[in-house]
Short mmCIF file of C-alpha atoms in Angstrom, two decimals:
data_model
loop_
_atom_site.label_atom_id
_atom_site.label_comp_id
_atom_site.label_asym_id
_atom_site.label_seq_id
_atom_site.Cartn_x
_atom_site.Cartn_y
_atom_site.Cartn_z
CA UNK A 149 92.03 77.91 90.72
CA UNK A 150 91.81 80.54 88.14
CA UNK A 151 95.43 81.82 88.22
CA UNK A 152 97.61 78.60 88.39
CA UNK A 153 100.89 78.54 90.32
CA UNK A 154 103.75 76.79 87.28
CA UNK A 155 106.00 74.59 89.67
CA UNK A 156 108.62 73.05 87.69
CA UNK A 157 110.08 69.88 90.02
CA UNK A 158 114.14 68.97 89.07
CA UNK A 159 115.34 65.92 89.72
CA UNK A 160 116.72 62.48 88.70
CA UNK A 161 113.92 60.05 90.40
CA UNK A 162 110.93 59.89 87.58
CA UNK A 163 109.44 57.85 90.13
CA UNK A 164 109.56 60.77 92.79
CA UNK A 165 109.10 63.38 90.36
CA UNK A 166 105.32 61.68 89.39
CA UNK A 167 104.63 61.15 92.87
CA UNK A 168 104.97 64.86 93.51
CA UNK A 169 103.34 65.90 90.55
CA UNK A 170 100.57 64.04 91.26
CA UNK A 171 99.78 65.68 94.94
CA UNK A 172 100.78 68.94 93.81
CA UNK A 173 98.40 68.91 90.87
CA UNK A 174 95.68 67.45 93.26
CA UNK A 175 96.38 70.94 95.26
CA UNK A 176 95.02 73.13 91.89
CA UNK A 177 99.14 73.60 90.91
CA UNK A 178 100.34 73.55 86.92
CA UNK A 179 103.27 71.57 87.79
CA UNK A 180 106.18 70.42 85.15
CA UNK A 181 109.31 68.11 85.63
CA UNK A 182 112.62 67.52 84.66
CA UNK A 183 114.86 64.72 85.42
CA UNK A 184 118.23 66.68 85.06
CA UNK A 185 119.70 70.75 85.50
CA UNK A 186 120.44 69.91 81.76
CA UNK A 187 116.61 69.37 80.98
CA UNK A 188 115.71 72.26 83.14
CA UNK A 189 117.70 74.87 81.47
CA UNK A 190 116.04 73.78 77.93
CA UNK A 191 112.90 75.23 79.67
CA UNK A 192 111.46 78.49 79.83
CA UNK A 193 112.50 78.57 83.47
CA UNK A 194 111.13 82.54 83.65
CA UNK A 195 107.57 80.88 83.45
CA UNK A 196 107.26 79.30 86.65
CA UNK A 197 106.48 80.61 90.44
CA UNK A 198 108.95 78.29 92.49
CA UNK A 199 111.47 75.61 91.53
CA UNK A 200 111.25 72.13 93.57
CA UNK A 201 115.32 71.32 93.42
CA UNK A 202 117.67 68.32 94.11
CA UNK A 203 120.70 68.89 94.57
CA UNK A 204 122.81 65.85 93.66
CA UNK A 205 121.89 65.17 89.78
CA UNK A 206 124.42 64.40 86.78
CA UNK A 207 126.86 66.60 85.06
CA UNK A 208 125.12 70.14 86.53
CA UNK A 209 123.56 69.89 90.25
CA UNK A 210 121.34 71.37 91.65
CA UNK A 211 123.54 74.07 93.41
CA UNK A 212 124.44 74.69 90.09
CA UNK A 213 121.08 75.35 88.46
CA UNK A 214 120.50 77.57 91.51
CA UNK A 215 123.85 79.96 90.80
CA UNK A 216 122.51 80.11 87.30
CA UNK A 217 118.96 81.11 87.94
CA UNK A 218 120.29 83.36 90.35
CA UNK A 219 122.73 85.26 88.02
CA UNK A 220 120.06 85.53 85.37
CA UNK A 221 118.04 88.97 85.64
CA UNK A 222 114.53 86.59 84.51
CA UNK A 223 114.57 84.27 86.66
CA UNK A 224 116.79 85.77 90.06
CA UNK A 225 113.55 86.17 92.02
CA UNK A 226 111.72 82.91 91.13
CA UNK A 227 111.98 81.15 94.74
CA UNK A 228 113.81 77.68 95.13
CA UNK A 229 113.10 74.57 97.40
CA UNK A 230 115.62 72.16 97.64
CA UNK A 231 114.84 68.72 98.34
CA UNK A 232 117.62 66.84 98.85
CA UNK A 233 119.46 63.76 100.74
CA UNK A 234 122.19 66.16 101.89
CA UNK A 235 121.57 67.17 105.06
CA UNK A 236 124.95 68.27 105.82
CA UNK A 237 124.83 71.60 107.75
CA UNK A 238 127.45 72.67 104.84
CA UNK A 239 124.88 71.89 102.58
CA UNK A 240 121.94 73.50 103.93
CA UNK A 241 124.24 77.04 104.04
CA UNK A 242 125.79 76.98 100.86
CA UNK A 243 122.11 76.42 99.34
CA UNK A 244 120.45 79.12 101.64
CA UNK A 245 123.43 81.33 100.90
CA UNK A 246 122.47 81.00 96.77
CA UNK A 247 119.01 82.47 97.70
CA UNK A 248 117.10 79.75 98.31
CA UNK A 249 113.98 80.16 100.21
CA UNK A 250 113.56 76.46 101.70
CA UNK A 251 115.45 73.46 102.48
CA UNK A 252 114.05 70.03 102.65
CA UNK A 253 116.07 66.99 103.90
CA UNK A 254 115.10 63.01 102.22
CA UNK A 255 113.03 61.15 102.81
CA UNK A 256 109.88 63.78 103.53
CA UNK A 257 106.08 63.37 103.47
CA UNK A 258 104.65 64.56 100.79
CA UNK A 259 102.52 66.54 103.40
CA UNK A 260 105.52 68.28 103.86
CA UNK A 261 106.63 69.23 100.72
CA UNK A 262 103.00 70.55 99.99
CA UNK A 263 102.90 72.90 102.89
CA UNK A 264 106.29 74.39 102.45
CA UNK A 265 105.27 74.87 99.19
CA UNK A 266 101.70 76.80 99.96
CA UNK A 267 104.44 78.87 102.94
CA UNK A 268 106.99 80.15 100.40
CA UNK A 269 104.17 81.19 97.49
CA UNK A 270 102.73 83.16 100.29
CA UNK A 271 105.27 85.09 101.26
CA UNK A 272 106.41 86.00 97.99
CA UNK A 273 103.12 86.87 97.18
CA UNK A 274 102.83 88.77 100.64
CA UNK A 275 106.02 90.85 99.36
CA UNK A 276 105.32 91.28 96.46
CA UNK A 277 101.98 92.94 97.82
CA UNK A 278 103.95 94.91 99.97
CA UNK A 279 106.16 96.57 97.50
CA UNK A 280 103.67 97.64 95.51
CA UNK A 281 101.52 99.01 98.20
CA UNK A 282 104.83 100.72 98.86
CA UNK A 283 104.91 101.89 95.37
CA UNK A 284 101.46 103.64 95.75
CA UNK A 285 102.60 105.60 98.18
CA UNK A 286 105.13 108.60 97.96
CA UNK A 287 106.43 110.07 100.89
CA UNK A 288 108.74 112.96 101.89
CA UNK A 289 109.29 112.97 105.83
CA UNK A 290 105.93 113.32 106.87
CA UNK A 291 104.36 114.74 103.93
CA UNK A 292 102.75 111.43 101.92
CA UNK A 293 100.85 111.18 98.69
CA UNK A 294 98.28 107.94 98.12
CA UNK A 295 98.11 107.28 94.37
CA UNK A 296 95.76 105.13 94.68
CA UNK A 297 93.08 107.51 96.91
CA UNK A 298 94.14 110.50 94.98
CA UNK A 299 94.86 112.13 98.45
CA UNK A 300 98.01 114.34 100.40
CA UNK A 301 98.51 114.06 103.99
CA UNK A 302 100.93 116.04 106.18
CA UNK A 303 100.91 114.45 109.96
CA UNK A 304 97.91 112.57 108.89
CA UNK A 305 96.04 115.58 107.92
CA UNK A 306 94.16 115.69 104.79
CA UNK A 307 95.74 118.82 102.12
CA UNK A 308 92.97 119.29 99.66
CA UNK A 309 94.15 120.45 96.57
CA UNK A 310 92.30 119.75 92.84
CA UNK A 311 93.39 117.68 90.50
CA UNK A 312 96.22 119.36 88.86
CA UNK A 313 97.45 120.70 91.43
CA UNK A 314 97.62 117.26 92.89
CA UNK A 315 99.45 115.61 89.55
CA UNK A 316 101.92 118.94 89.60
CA UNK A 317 102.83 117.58 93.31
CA UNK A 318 103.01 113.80 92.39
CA UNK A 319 104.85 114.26 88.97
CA UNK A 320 108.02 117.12 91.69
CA UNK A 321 108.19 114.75 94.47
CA UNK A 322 108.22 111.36 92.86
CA UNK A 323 111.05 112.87 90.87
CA UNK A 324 112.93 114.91 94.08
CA UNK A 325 115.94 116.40 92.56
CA UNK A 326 114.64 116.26 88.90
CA UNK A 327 114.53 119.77 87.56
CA UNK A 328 111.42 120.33 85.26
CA UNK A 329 111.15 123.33 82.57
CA UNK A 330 107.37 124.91 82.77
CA UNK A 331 107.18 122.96 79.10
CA UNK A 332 107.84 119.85 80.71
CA UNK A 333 105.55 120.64 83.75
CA UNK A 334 102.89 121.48 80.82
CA UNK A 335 103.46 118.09 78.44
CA UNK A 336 102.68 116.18 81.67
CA UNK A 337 100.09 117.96 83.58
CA UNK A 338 97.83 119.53 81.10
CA UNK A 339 98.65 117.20 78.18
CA UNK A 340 94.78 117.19 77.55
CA UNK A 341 94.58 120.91 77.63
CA UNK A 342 94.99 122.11 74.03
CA UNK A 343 96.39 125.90 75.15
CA UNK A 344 97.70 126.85 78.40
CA UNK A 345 99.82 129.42 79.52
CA UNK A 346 103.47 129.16 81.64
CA UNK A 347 102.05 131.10 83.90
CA UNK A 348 99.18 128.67 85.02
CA UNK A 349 102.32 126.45 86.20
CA UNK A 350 103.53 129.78 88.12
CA UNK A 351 99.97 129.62 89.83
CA UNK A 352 99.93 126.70 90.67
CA UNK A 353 103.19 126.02 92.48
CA UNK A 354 102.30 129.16 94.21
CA UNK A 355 98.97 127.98 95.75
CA UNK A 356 101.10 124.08 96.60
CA UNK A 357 103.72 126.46 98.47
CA UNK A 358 101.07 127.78 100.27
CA UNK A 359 99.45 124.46 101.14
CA UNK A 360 102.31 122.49 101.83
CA UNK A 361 103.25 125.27 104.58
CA UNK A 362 106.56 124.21 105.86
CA UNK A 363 107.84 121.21 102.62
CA UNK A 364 106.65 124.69 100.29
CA UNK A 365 110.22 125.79 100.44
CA UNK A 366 111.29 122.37 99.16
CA UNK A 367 109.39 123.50 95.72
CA UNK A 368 112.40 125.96 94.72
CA UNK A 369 112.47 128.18 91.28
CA UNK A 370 115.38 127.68 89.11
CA UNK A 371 115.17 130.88 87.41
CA UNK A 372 115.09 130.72 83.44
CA UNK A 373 114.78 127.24 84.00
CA UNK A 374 111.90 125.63 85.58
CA UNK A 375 110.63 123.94 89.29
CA UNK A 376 112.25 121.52 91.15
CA UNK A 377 110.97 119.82 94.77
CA UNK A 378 114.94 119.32 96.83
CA UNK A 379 115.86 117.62 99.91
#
């Protein structure tokens, strides 16, 4: 496995921390243990994909290391597992209300614990695919722009347009309300040109009007001031 999963396991039983360890690492995982929250937060706890948590430990438990891993911007999003002899229905909420992402009662197989493991990396993984496929994608009703494919649909129809007039349209409508000054527009379209003219931005936004038919009037002229696409 070229790209290791870091799972950090927390809790008080070395002898159940090895054991894990042990099958986990067998499954291609970098894995890491503490025996206490205490130990834990000595840790870079940002470096890890998912947290393997008990709940009753020493001085700090487990529910405990969860609120604080929440609250913290670097690690808010790492997922949590707790494994745990509580198997109050109390229990299970309050940890599921912190945030996290499973909830396993003692004693479990170590089966168990592996799969749950491989199910919650995936969907993060599957989400985190998702936003940025999201994020190559800009979209105004049904007028979309794929970053990625360089292209501009309306209904599913193909716009073609060249290149800067393509970057003009991605740098107005991933910024929709942002009002640019034709200098701006310049600096961050035809940064490679070394002379241009405000008037090639004038000809261009008059040609995307014209292609973008109906979202053209969303491309309005602050006069003396410069182009910005509206709502």
């Amino acid at each position: 496995m070229t790209d290791r999963k870091r799972i950090l396991i927390v809790d008080d039983e070395p002898t159940l921390c090895e054991v894990l360890r042990f099958n986990l690492e067998a499954e291609g995982y970098e894995v890491h243990t503490a025996n206490s929250a205490e130990d834990a937060l000595t840790m870079d706890l940002s470096s890890f994909n998912l947290v393997l948590l008990d709940i009753m430990m020493g001085e700090v438990s487990g529910i405990q290391l969860a609120s604080i891993m929440k609250k913290r911007k670097d690690t808010a999003d790492i997922p949590i597992i707790f494994c745990t002899a509580k198997d109050s229905v109390d229990d299970m909420v309050q940890g599921l209300e912190l945030g996290a992402d499973d909830y396993i009662t003692k004693p479990y197989s170590v089966k168990n614990i592996i799969a749950r493991v491989k199910t919650v990396l995936r969907r993060v993984a599957a989400a985190k695919t998702n936003t940025e496929n999201e994020n190559d994608v800009i979209t105004f009703e049904k007028l979309k722009i794929s970053l990625p494919n360089k292209v501009c649909t309306i209904d599913d129809n193909e716009i073609k347009m060249p290149k800067k007039e393509f970057e003009l349209l991605v740098l107005l409508l991933s910024n929709r309300g942002r009002l640019f000054s034709r200098q701006e527009i310049l600096n961050r379209v035809w940064s490679d040109e070394v002379v241009v003219l405000y008037r090639v931005v004038d000809v261009n936004i008059t040609r995307l009007r014209t292609k973008l038919g109906d979202y053209g009037k969303h491309i309005v002229t602050k006069t003396g001031y410069g182009y910005v696409f509206t709502d």
